[in-house]
Amino acid sequence: MVVNESLPGPVIYVNKGDTLYVNVHNLGNYKLTIHWHGVKQPRNPWSDGPEYITQCAIKPGTNFTYQVIFSDEEGTLWWHAHSDWTRNTVHGAIVIYPDEGNSYPFPNPHAEQILVLGSWYIDDMNLVVDKALETGVNIEDSNAYTINGQLGDFYPCSQESTSYRWQVEYGKTYLVRVVNAAMNSQMFFTISQHNLRIVGMDGSYLKPFNSSCVVIAPGNTMDILVTADQPVGRYYIAARQFYTGSDDYPDYDNTTATAILEYKGNNSTTSPSFPYHTLPYNKDFNASISFRKNLKSLKHQNVPTNISTHMYITAAVNEFHLNDTEALSTSLTNVTWMNPLTDVLHAYYNNLSGFYTEDFPDMPPTFFDFVAEDYPENAVTPSRGTEVKVLEYGEEVEIVFQATNVLNEAIEHPMHLHGHNFYIVGYGNGNFDFKEDPKTYNLIDPPFVNTASVPKYGWLAVRFRAVNPGVWLWHCHMARHLSWGMATVFIVKNGESADTSLRKPPPYMPPCDETPPSFKLWKSQYSLGFSQQQ
């Protein structure tokens, strides 16, 4: 399934503060929703898009109009399907220019280029995932990676027409907008023999810094200045997975996608230059750490300091017994998310009981050495439910995400928050030290993002203000982990005025099915035999 016959889908161009209307006609065979990733949608979760969270899906043969409200975002974001695994091919970039009369905080580039990194699967992944969730087996890895929908020159099926080509003029500077739309992979990205100057991330500006490569998590976007200052010729643009999973698993997708940067006037017939010295190998943690240390906001930030809600959320890969086998799952604070029969927003707005509970925990049920090889047996099997966290309007929240090594399956988790950006105030290795680690926080110029990775054997601390009333999803942006239940929901209550309260719903929202899809056997309360009133 693709949008308007293109992969990636069409680019959306807006100015800061615009309001956009998008009528989505579903002409495919799967129902779907669209999420506007990184767009805060002030007071408007009705158009945020995640299935079973803020809406039910648009069924084949029907349509739905999204109202996309931009506010303080500026730079590059993206849109994608947020139902099943359809976002693998239903996605595209969003370019947000400064509002009228303003300009970039750096010299205007001569032109710009959008590069979308994606995953390619030979199989129909919606069918594959359906079967995997029925049986509890692992979900297969991608067969290849793409840049702007093309594989490049290093795959068995590669040919002259399978490389995306970008022509540049010598001496000109380009603003390159990179989107990581891959399903389950953090990516290393570089351009052979060209310096990358990073100036923005997730629709916010950064203090500019130079780097030979970029590490970008699924869900993140990067704004990069590239000057065409090398000898006239051809140069590979390359991307490969930054793999943080188990060393005992050799079958991850370790392929390399390429595109070609080609200077105008080039007459060379030789192969493009490959970035042998600047593209890190798949497990190069040092390259990732070195890059992330440079991420700082362009200006001093108004970081929340009067924290009223502290949360310590553990992220784990788990398993439970299903149909005489051990089924894989994931959890946050030992809770695996289950989709309700109707979307949470509908239930919340209409004060319907029985669809969710307001008891997502602030702390894990058991403390142990989360990153050690040994783990308690009660950490293996999580509880299952539709548990949400309710916040008062205006609360200042700190969350520490703690990686775990349950089942010896430690891996980085790119955590994404809908409806808000958050400040990355700290991160580190090992178990979070509640007394000492907060002393290391950056409360001056931390990056302001919508997606950030929890280190494999470490922790990530973030802060945000709950000033966007509505229902908002928190989840790992690895599609495999989201399918297995690594998610929760924050409900931000209304403030005291109309301007701080949830907007009214649109006159039409896609209706929900009477029963959830059969393939979500272990994901729905319905199939587990619970009525919605229990």
Short mmCIF file of C-alpha atoms in Angstrom, two decimals:
data_model
loop_
_atom_site.label_atom_id
_atom_site.label_comp_id
_atom_site.label_asym_id
_atom_site.label_seq_id
_atom_site.Cartn_x
_atom_site.Cartn_y
_atom_site.Cartn_z
CA MET A 1 0.00 0.00 0.00
CA VAL A 2 1.36 3.43 -0.97
CA VAL A 3 0.03 6.98 -1.08
CA ASN A 4 -0.63 8.74 -4.39
CA GLU A 5 1.34 6.03 -6.23
CA SER A 6 4.66 6.96 -4.65
CA LEU A 7 7.14 5.53 -2.15
CA PRO A 8 7.91 7.50 -0.06
CA GLY A 9 4.59 9.32 -0.19
CA PRO A 10 4.16 12.99 -1.11
CA VAL A 11 6.04 15.65 0.83
CA ILE A 12 3.86 18.09 2.78
CA TYR A 13 5.12 21.69 2.80
CA VAL A 14 3.81 24.15 5.39
CA ASN A 15 4.90 27.23 7.30
CA LYS A 16 5.26 27.37 11.06
CA GLY A 17 1.85 27.74 12.70
CA ASP A 18 -0.20 26.63 9.69
CA THR A 19 -3.28 24.44 9.88
CA LEU A 20 -3.52 21.68 7.30
CA TYR A 21 -6.47 19.56 6.18
CA VAL A 22 -5.75 16.15 4.64
CA ASN A 23 -8.55 13.97 3.29
CA VAL A 24 -7.36 10.37 3.37
CA HIS A 25 -9.19 8.07 0.95
CA ASN A 26 -8.50 4.41 1.70
CA LEU A 27 -8.44 2.60 -1.64
CA GLY A 28 -6.39 -0.32 -0.31
CA ASN A 29 -7.19 -3.68 1.20
CA TYR A 30 -6.23 -2.84 4.78
CA LYS A 31 -7.82 -0.39 7.13
CA LEU A 32 -5.39 2.32 8.25
CA THR A 33 -4.81 5.54 10.16
CA ILE A 34 -2.32 8.37 9.62
CA HIS A 35 -0.18 9.91 12.38
CA TRP A 36 1.55 13.30 12.01
CA HIS A 37 4.75 12.39 13.80
CA GLY A 38 6.11 15.21 15.95
CA VAL A 39 3.20 17.57 15.29
CA LYS A 40 1.89 18.48 18.73
CA GLN A 41 -1.71 19.03 17.61
CA PRO A 42 -2.65 21.48 20.39
CA ARG A 43 -5.85 20.28 22.09
CA ASN A 44 -6.59 18.16 19.00
CA PRO A 45 -5.87 14.46 19.63
CA TRP A 46 -8.82 13.70 17.35
CA SER A 47 -6.43 13.94 14.42
CA ASP A 48 -3.33 12.41 16.02
CA GLY A 49 -3.97 9.05 14.39
CA PRO A 50 -2.84 5.99 16.44
CA GLU A 51 -5.35 3.17 16.08
CA TYR A 52 -7.25 2.21 19.27
CA ILE A 53 -5.73 5.24 21.04
CA THR A 54 -7.31 8.32 19.43
CA GLN A 55 -9.41 6.78 16.67
CA CYS A 56 -10.48 3.60 15.00
CA ALA A 57 -9.12 2.93 11.56
CA ILE A 58 -10.33 4.18 8.18
CA LYS A 59 -11.86 1.14 6.53
CA PRO A 60 -11.26 0.26 2.86
CA GLY A 61 -13.56 2.24 0.62
CA THR A 62 -14.06 5.08 3.12
CA ASN A 63 -12.31 8.35 3.92
CA PHE A 64 -11.54 10.66 6.82
CA THR A 65 -10.29 14.25 6.94
CA TYR A 66 -7.49 15.06 9.38
CA GLN A 67 -7.05 18.57 10.77
CA VAL A 68 -3.31 18.94 11.39
CA ILE A 69 -2.52 21.92 13.64
CA PHE A 70 1.09 23.10 13.67
CA SER A 71 2.38 25.27 16.52
CA ASP A 72 6.05 25.79 17.44
CA GLU A 73 7.52 23.08 15.21
CA GLU A 74 10.06 24.23 12.61
CA GLY A 75 12.25 22.04 10.45
CA THR A 76 11.54 18.47 9.35
CA LEU A 77 8.94 16.02 10.64
CA TRP A 78 7.06 13.21 8.93
CA TRP A 79 3.73 11.44 8.58
CA HIS A 80 3.06 7.71 8.57
CA ALA A 81 0.38 5.07 8.99
CA HIS A 82 -0.21 4.13 12.62
CA SER A 83 -2.09 0.86 12.23
CA ASP A 84 -0.62 -2.63 11.86
CA TRP A 85 2.68 -2.45 9.94
CA THR A 86 1.31 -0.35 7.09
CA ARG A 87 3.67 2.52 7.88
CA ASN A 88 6.42 0.46 6.23
CA THR A 89 5.23 1.84 2.88
CA VAL A 90 2.75 4.55 3.92
CA HIS A 91 4.93 7.45 5.01
CA GLY A 92 6.41 10.74 3.84
CA ALA A 93 8.21 13.88 4.98
CA ILE A 94 6.79 17.12 6.38
CA VAL A 95 8.78 20.30 5.72
CA ILE A 96 7.96 23.19 8.07
CA TYR A 97 9.42 26.50 6.91
CA PRO A 98 9.79 29.51 9.23
CA ASP A 99 6.72 31.69 9.45
CA GLU A 100 6.45 34.69 7.15
CA GLY A 101 9.10 37.32 7.78
CA ASN A 102 11.50 34.98 9.57
CA SER A 103 14.40 32.90 8.31
CA TYR A 104 16.63 30.03 9.35
CA PRO A 105 19.11 30.58 12.22
CA PHE A 106 21.87 29.77 9.71
CA PRO A 107 22.72 31.12 6.22
CA ASN A 108 20.03 30.23 3.71
CA PRO A 109 21.01 27.12 1.74
CA HIS A 110 20.98 27.23 -2.04
CA ALA A 111 18.54 24.30 -2.20
CA GLU A 112 17.34 21.35 -0.16
CA GLN A 113 17.08 17.58 -0.48
CA ILE A 114 14.85 15.08 1.33
CA LEU A 115 16.25 11.61 2.04
CA VAL A 116 13.90 9.07 3.63
CA LEU A 117 15.47 5.91 5.04
CA GLY A 118 13.19 2.89 4.92
CA SER A 119 12.94 -0.87 5.37
CA TRP A 120 12.12 -3.32 2.59
CA TYR A 121 10.44 -6.68 3.13
CA ILE A 122 9.87 -9.31 0.47
CA ASP A 123 6.74 -10.54 2.26
CA ASP A 124 3.49 -8.76 2.99
CA MET A 125 4.33 -7.76 6.54
CA ASN A 126 0.75 -7.23 7.67
CA LEU A 127 0.09 -10.91 6.96
CA VAL A 128 3.39 -11.94 8.57
CA VAL A 129 2.72 -9.91 11.71
CA ASP A 130 -0.86 -11.19 11.93
CA LYS A 131 0.44 -14.76 11.98
CA ALA A 132 3.23 -13.95 14.44
CA LEU A 133 0.81 -12.40 16.92
CA GLU A 134 -1.44 -15.45 16.67
CA THR A 135 1.37 -17.89 17.38
CA GLY A 136 3.75 -15.83 19.54
CA VAL A 137 6.79 -16.35 17.30
CA ASN A 138 9.38 -13.70 16.52
CA ILE A 139 8.73 -11.22 13.70
CA GLU A 140 11.19 -11.42 10.84
CA ASP A 141 13.76 -8.76 10.06
CA SER A 142 13.79 -6.61 6.96
CA ASN A 143 15.41 -7.93 3.79
CA ALA A 144 16.93 -4.60 2.79
CA TYR A 145 17.05 -0.88 3.45
CA THR A 146 16.11 1.90 1.08
CA ILE A 147 16.88 5.57 0.47
CA ASN A 148 13.91 7.36 -1.08
CA GLY A 149 12.39 4.00 -1.94
CA GLN A 150 15.46 2.67 -3.79
CA LEU A 151 17.85 -0.05 -2.64
CA GLY A 152 21.10 1.17 -4.19
CA ASP A 153 23.94 -0.81 -5.72
CA PHE A 154 24.77 -3.54 -3.18
CA TYR A 155 21.84 -5.97 -3.25
CA PRO A 156 21.35 -9.13 -5.35
CA CYS A 157 18.53 -7.40 -7.25
CA SER A 158 20.42 -4.12 -7.76
CA GLN A 159 20.72 -2.67 -11.22
CA GLU A 160 21.40 0.71 -12.75
CA SER A 161 17.87 1.95 -12.06
CA THR A 162 17.76 1.01 -8.36
CA SER A 163 19.87 3.90 -7.01
CA TYR A 164 18.34 7.22 -6.10
CA ARG A 165 20.44 10.00 -7.65
CA TRP A 166 20.84 13.54 -6.35
CA GLN A 167 22.54 16.12 -8.54
CA VAL A 168 24.43 18.99 -6.91
CA GLU A 169 26.37 22.00 -8.16
CA TYR A 170 29.92 22.58 -7.01
CA GLY A 171 30.26 25.23 -4.29
CA LYS A 172 26.59 25.26 -3.25
CA THR A 173 25.26 24.40 0.21
CA TYR A 174 22.21 22.17 0.61
CA LEU A 175 19.83 21.58 3.51
CA VAL A 176 19.43 17.81 3.67
CA ARG A 177 16.35 16.60 5.53
CA VAL A 178 16.78 13.00 6.70
CA VAL A 179 13.86 10.91 7.98
CA ASN A 180 14.33 7.48 9.55
CA ALA A 181 11.17 5.63 8.50
CA ALA A 182 12.71 2.18 9.05
CA MET A 183 10.49 -0.18 10.99
CA ASN A 184 12.90 -1.55 13.59
CA SER A 185 16.34 -0.08 12.95
CA GLN A 186 18.43 2.76 14.20
CA MET A 187 20.58 3.84 11.28
CA PHE A 188 24.04 5.18 10.60
CA PHE A 189 24.01 7.69 7.72
CA THR A 190 26.85 9.39 5.89
CA ILE A 191 27.94 10.87 2.55
CA SER A 192 31.33 9.85 1.23
CA GLN A 193 34.01 12.56 1.57
CA HIS A 194 31.49 15.26 2.56
CA ASN A 195 31.19 16.94 5.93
CA LEU A 196 27.79 16.89 7.67
CA ARG A 197 26.81 19.93 9.71
CA ILE A 198 23.84 19.04 11.90
CA VAL A 199 21.52 21.99 12.61
CA GLY A 200 18.16 20.48 13.60
CA MET A 201 16.34 17.46 14.93
CA ASP A 202 12.66 16.57 15.29
CA GLY A 203 11.40 19.98 14.23
CA SER A 204 13.68 21.94 16.59
CA TYR A 205 17.04 23.63 16.04
CA LEU A 206 20.32 22.43 17.51
CA LYS A 207 23.63 24.09 18.18
CA PRO A 208 25.35 23.36 14.85
CA PHE A 209 28.13 20.80 14.95
CA ASN A 210 30.15 18.91 12.36
CA SER A 211 30.16 15.15 12.08
CA SER A 212 31.37 12.55 9.60
CA CYS A 213 28.20 10.50 10.17
CA VAL A 214 24.78 10.61 11.82
CA VAL A 215 23.03 8.07 14.04
CA ILE A 216 19.26 8.38 13.75
CA ALA A 217 16.62 6.32 15.55
CA PRO A 218 13.38 5.19 13.90
CA GLY A 219 11.03 8.13 14.23
CA ASN A 220 13.75 10.80 14.38
CA THR A 221 14.45 13.41 11.72
CA MET A 222 17.67 15.37 11.17
CA ASP A 223 18.38 18.65 9.37
CA ILE A 224 21.90 18.67 7.93
CA LEU A 225 23.86 21.24 5.92
CA VAL A 226 26.06 19.75 3.20
CA THR A 227 28.38 21.82 1.01
CA ALA A 228 29.30 20.40 -2.39
CA ASP A 229 33.03 21.19 -2.10
CA GLN A 230 34.67 17.98 -3.29
CA PRO A 231 36.16 17.24 -6.73
CA VAL A 232 33.47 16.91 -9.40
CA GLY A 233 32.47 13.25 -9.43
CA ARG A 234 30.10 10.74 -7.85
CA TYR A 235 29.83 9.86 -4.16
CA TYR A 236 27.79 7.28 -2.30
CA ILE A 237 25.22 8.31 0.27
CA ALA A 238 25.03 5.28 2.57
CA ALA A 239 22.90 3.99 5.44
CA ARG A 240 23.12 0.82 7.50
CA GLN A 241 21.64 -0.42 10.75
CA PHE A 242 23.13 0.48 14.11
CA TYR A 243 22.45 -2.88 15.77
CA THR A 244 22.09 -2.93 19.55
CA GLY A 245 20.50 -6.36 20.07
CA SER A 246 21.96 -9.64 21.22
CA ASP A 247 25.36 -10.71 19.92
CA ASP A 248 23.98 -14.24 19.74
CA TYR A 249 21.54 -13.21 17.01
CA PRO A 250 23.43 -13.14 13.69
CA ASP A 251 20.47 -12.71 11.34
CA TYR A 252 19.70 -9.03 11.76
CA ASP A 253 19.60 -6.95 8.58
CA ASN A 254 23.24 -5.91 8.18
CA THR A 255 22.85 -4.73 4.59
CA THR A 256 23.76 -1.25 3.32
CA ALA A 257 21.47 0.99 1.30
CA THR A 258 23.01 3.60 -0.99
CA ALA A 259 22.07 6.56 -3.12
CA ILE A 260 24.40 8.61 -5.33
CA LEU A 261 25.37 12.26 -4.93
CA GLU A 262 26.46 13.34 -8.40
CA TYR A 263 28.01 16.67 -9.35
CA LYS A 264 26.67 18.41 -12.41
CA GLY A 265 29.26 18.27 -15.16
CA ASN A 266 30.56 14.91 -13.97
CA ASN A 267 31.81 12.74 -16.81
CA SER A 268 33.35 9.95 -14.75
CA THR A 269 32.39 6.37 -15.51
CA THR A 270 34.13 4.94 -12.43
CA SER A 271 32.21 3.66 -9.44
CA PRO A 272 31.17 6.29 -6.88
CA SER A 273 33.41 6.85 -3.87
CA PHE A 274 32.27 4.70 -0.92
CA PRO A 275 32.51 6.04 2.68
CA TYR A 276 34.70 3.24 4.01
CA HIS A 277 36.19 5.42 6.75
CA THR A 278 33.08 7.33 7.86
CA LEU A 279 30.26 4.76 7.80
CA PRO A 280 30.48 2.93 11.15
CA TYR A 281 30.12 -0.82 11.35
CA ASN A 282 26.81 -2.17 12.66
CA LYS A 283 27.76 -2.48 16.34
CA ASP A 284 29.83 0.68 16.75
CA PHE A 285 28.49 1.98 20.08
CA ASN A 286 31.32 4.50 20.36
CA ALA A 287 30.19 6.22 17.16
CA SER A 288 26.68 6.49 18.54
CA ILE A 289 27.80 7.83 21.92
CA SER A 290 30.14 10.35 20.31
CA PHE A 291 27.39 11.68 18.07
CA ARG A 292 24.71 11.97 20.75
CA LYS A 293 26.98 13.92 23.09
CA ASN A 294 26.82 16.80 20.61
CA LEU A 295 23.03 17.13 20.66
CA LYS A 296 22.15 20.42 22.36
CA SER A 297 19.42 22.94 21.72
CA LEU A 298 20.35 26.06 19.82
CA LYS A 299 19.36 28.35 22.71
CA HIS A 300 18.91 28.08 26.47
CA GLN A 301 15.68 26.26 27.24
CA ASN A 302 12.95 26.74 29.80
CA VAL A 303 13.38 23.24 31.22
CA PRO A 304 10.81 22.15 33.82
CA THR A 305 12.27 22.30 37.34
CA ASN A 306 9.18 22.09 39.57
CA ILE A 307 8.61 18.41 39.01
CA SER A 308 5.30 17.19 40.41
CA THR A 309 5.29 13.73 38.81
CA HIS A 310 8.31 11.44 38.91
CA MET A 311 8.16 8.17 36.98
CA TYR A 312 10.70 5.37 36.67
CA ILE A 313 9.69 3.21 33.70
CA THR A 314 11.44 -0.04 32.90
CA ALA A 315 11.46 -1.28 29.30
CA ALA A 316 11.72 -5.03 28.78
CA VAL A 317 11.35 -7.88 26.33
CA ASN A 318 9.21 -10.57 27.95
CA GLU A 319 7.32 -13.75 27.24
CA PHE A 320 4.16 -15.48 28.43
CA HIS A 321 2.40 -18.76 27.87
CA LEU A 322 0.13 -18.89 24.81
CA ASN A 323 -1.34 -21.98 23.12
CA ASP A 324 1.27 -24.37 24.57
CA THR A 325 4.18 -22.16 23.57
CA GLU A 326 6.14 -19.24 25.00
CA ALA A 327 4.99 -16.09 23.20
CA LEU A 328 7.20 -13.01 22.94
CA SER A 329 5.96 -9.74 24.34
CA THR A 330 7.29 -6.42 25.62
CA SER A 331 6.35 -4.21 28.51
CA LEU A 332 6.75 -0.87 30.23
CA THR A 333 7.09 -1.19 34.01
CA ASN A 334 6.07 -4.84 33.67
CA VAL A 335 2.75 -4.00 31.95
CA THR A 336 2.00 -5.14 28.38
CA TRP A 337 -0.44 -2.83 26.62
CA MET A 338 -3.68 -4.34 25.31
CA ASN A 339 -5.90 -2.53 22.83
CA PRO A 340 -9.46 -1.85 24.03
CA LEU A 341 -12.62 -2.41 21.97
CA THR A 342 -12.94 1.29 21.23
CA ASP A 343 -10.29 3.96 21.16
CA VAL A 344 -9.20 5.41 24.49
CA LEU A 345 -9.98 8.99 23.43
CA HIS A 346 -13.61 8.14 22.62
CA ALA A 347 -14.00 6.36 25.95
CA TYR A 348 -12.35 9.22 27.87
CA TYR A 349 -14.28 12.03 26.19
CA ASN A 350 -17.62 10.26 26.61
CA ASN A 351 -16.84 9.08 30.16
CA LEU A 352 -17.30 5.42 29.25
CA SER A 353 -16.21 2.96 31.92
CA GLY A 354 -14.58 -0.41 31.42
CA PHE A 355 -12.28 0.39 28.50
CA TYR A 356 -9.15 1.37 30.43
CA THR A 357 -7.89 1.77 33.97
CA GLU A 358 -6.06 4.74 35.47
CA ASP A 359 -3.39 2.77 37.27
CA PHE A 360 -0.26 2.70 35.16
CA PRO A 361 2.46 2.54 37.84
CA ASP A 362 5.01 5.25 38.58
CA MET A 363 7.55 2.66 39.72
CA PRO A 364 8.31 -0.96 38.80
CA PRO A 365 6.77 -3.62 41.05
CA THR A 366 10.21 -5.06 41.85
CA PHE A 367 13.66 -3.47 41.96
CA PHE A 368 16.64 -5.61 40.97
CA ASP A 369 19.84 -5.23 38.96
CA PHE A 370 18.01 -4.41 35.72
CA VAL A 371 21.06 -4.70 33.47
CA ALA A 372 22.59 -7.88 34.91
CA GLU A 373 22.50 -11.29 33.25
CA ASP A 374 20.49 -12.69 36.16
CA TYR A 375 16.91 -11.54 36.65
CA PRO A 376 14.04 -12.63 38.92
CA GLU A 377 11.50 -15.04 37.50
CA ASN A 378 8.62 -12.65 38.18
CA ALA A 379 10.13 -10.18 35.68
CA VAL A 380 9.69 -12.60 32.76
CA THR A 381 5.90 -12.60 32.52
CA PRO A 382 4.31 -9.14 32.64
CA SER A 383 0.76 -8.26 33.55
CA ARG A 384 -1.51 -7.32 30.68
CA GLY A 385 -3.97 -4.46 30.59
CA THR A 386 -5.06 -1.11 29.22
CA GLU A 387 -3.48 0.96 31.96
CA VAL A 388 -3.08 4.72 31.50
CA LYS A 389 -1.45 7.55 33.45
CA VAL A 390 -3.57 10.63 34.18
CA LEU A 391 -1.88 14.03 34.52
CA GLU A 392 -3.30 17.32 35.70
CA TYR A 393 -3.01 20.17 33.22
CA GLY A 394 0.27 22.02 33.70
CA GLU A 395 2.09 19.27 35.59
CA GLU A 396 5.84 19.14 35.14
CA VAL A 397 6.88 15.56 34.59
CA GLU A 398 10.18 13.71 34.81
CA ILE A 399 10.46 10.18 33.43
CA VAL A 400 13.52 7.98 33.74
CA PHE A 401 13.40 5.12 31.27
CA GLN A 402 15.48 2.17 32.46
CA ALA A 403 16.65 -0.47 30.00
CA THR A 404 16.54 -4.05 31.26
CA ASN A 405 18.25 -7.29 30.34
CA VAL A 406 15.28 -9.58 31.03
CA LEU A 407 15.65 -12.78 28.97
CA ASN A 408 19.14 -11.45 28.17
CA GLU A 409 17.44 -9.40 25.45
CA ALA A 410 18.82 -5.94 26.21
CA ILE A 411 18.46 -3.54 23.29
CA GLU A 412 18.04 0.20 22.77
CA HIS A 413 14.44 1.43 22.77
CA PRO A 414 13.57 4.63 20.82
CA MET A 415 10.72 6.05 22.91
CA HIS A 416 8.23 8.38 21.22
CA LEU A 417 5.70 10.68 22.88
CA HIS A 418 2.65 11.91 20.98
CA GLY A 419 1.30 15.42 21.50
CA HIS A 420 4.47 16.80 23.11
CA ASN A 421 8.19 17.28 22.70
CA PHE A 422 10.37 16.55 25.69
CA TYR A 423 13.82 17.52 26.90
CA ILE A 424 16.56 14.89 27.07
CA VAL A 425 18.08 16.01 30.37
CA GLY A 426 20.33 13.01 30.98
CA TYR A 427 21.37 9.49 30.11
CA GLY A 428 23.94 7.02 31.33
CA ASN A 429 25.04 3.42 31.73
CA GLY A 430 23.87 0.90 34.29
CA ASN A 431 21.03 1.31 36.76
CA PHE A 432 19.81 4.83 37.43
CA ASP A 433 21.15 6.27 40.69
CA PHE A 434 18.32 8.35 42.13
CA LYS A 435 20.71 10.39 44.27
CA GLU A 436 23.77 10.92 42.09
CA ASP A 437 22.62 10.82 38.46
CA PRO A 438 20.29 13.86 38.62
CA LYS A 439 23.37 15.93 39.48
CA THR A 440 24.61 15.31 35.92
CA TYR A 441 21.45 16.60 34.19
CA ASN A 442 21.70 19.24 31.47
CA LEU A 443 19.03 21.78 32.45
CA ILE A 444 20.44 24.56 30.27
CA ASP A 445 20.31 23.51 26.61
CA PRO A 446 19.09 19.90 26.33
CA PRO A 447 17.72 18.80 22.95
CA PHE A 448 13.94 19.21 22.54
CA VAL A 449 12.72 16.12 20.68
CA ASN A 450 9.80 13.74 20.23
CA THR A 451 11.79 10.48 20.08
CA ALA A 452 14.88 9.40 22.04
CA SER A 453 16.70 6.11 22.55
CA VAL A 454 17.15 4.45 25.91
CA PRO A 455 20.76 3.13 26.00
CA LYS A 456 21.06 -0.66 25.81
CA TYR A 457 22.40 -1.18 29.35
CA GLY A 458 21.46 2.21 30.72
CA TRP A 459 18.88 4.90 31.37
CA LEU A 460 17.37 7.98 29.76
CA ALA A 461 15.89 10.93 31.69
CA VAL A 462 13.37 13.26 30.06
CA ARG A 463 11.20 16.16 31.22
CA PHE A 464 8.13 17.84 29.75
CA ARG A 465 5.15 20.02 30.67
CA ALA A 466 1.71 18.46 30.35
CA VAL A 467 0.05 21.47 28.70
CA ASN A 468 -1.66 19.70 25.82
CA PRO A 469 -4.99 18.28 27.02
CA GLY A 470 -6.05 15.00 25.48
CA VAL A 471 -5.07 11.37 25.08
CA TRP A 472 -1.46 10.78 24.01
CA LEU A 473 0.46 7.59 23.29
CA TRP A 474 3.94 6.81 24.67
CA HIS A 475 5.57 3.89 22.86
CA CYS A 476 8.72 2.31 21.53
CA HIS A 477 9.08 3.21 17.86
CA MET A 478 10.43 -0.22 17.00
CA ALA A 479 7.37 -1.67 15.26
CA ARG A 480 8.13 -5.14 16.61
CA HIS A 481 8.12 -3.87 20.20
CA LEU A 482 4.96 -1.81 19.73
CA SER A 483 3.16 -4.84 18.29
CA TRP A 484 4.18 -6.81 21.38
CA GLY A 485 2.85 -4.16 23.77
CA MET A 486 5.61 -1.69 24.67
CA ALA A 487 3.26 1.26 25.08
CA THR A 488 1.15 3.21 27.49
CA VAL A 489 -1.11 6.27 27.31
CA PHE A 490 -0.97 9.62 29.07
CA ILE A 491 -4.26 11.44 29.59
CA VAL A 492 -3.75 15.15 30.19
CA LYS A 493 -6.81 16.67 31.82
CA ASN A 494 -8.35 20.00 30.80
CA GLY A 495 -7.13 23.27 32.21
CA GLU A 496 -9.40 25.95 33.64
CA SER A 497 -10.23 27.78 30.40
CA ALA A 498 -11.52 26.96 26.95
CA ASP A 499 -8.06 27.64 25.52
CA THR A 500 -6.56 24.99 27.80
CA SER A 501 -9.25 22.38 27.19
CA LEU A 502 -9.77 19.62 24.68
CA ARG A 503 -11.36 20.69 21.41
CA LYS A 504 -14.72 19.21 20.48
CA PRO A 505 -14.60 16.13 18.27
CA PRO A 506 -15.14 16.52 14.54
CA PRO A 507 -18.63 15.67 13.25
CA TYR A 508 -17.38 12.30 11.95
CA MET A 509 -14.88 9.81 13.30
CA PRO A 510 -14.30 6.37 11.74
CA PRO A 511 -16.46 3.80 13.56
CA CYS A 512 -14.92 0.95 15.50
CA ASP A 513 -15.40 -2.73 14.73
CA GLU A 514 -17.72 -4.67 16.97
CA THR A 515 -14.81 -6.98 17.76
CA PRO A 516 -11.07 -6.40 17.45
CA PRO A 517 -9.12 -8.11 14.65
CA SER A 518 -8.72 -11.83 15.19
CA PHE A 519 -4.94 -11.67 14.81
CA LYS A 520 -4.63 -9.65 18.00
CA LEU A 521 -5.54 -12.69 20.06
CA TRP A 522 -3.27 -11.86 22.95
CA LYS A 523 -3.55 -8.10 22.53
CA SER A 524 -7.26 -7.54 23.16
CA GLN A 525 -9.39 -7.84 26.26
CA TYR A 526 -12.16 -9.27 24.10
CA SER A 527 -10.22 -12.33 23.04
CA LEU A 528 -8.98 -12.97 26.56
CA GLY A 529 -12.55 -13.44 27.67
CA PHE A 530 -13.01 -10.25 29.65
CA SER A 531 -16.08 -8.15 29.14
CA GLN A 532 -15.54 -4.40 28.92
CA GLN A 533 -17.41 -3.93 32.19
CA GLN A 534 -15.05 -6.12 34.25
#
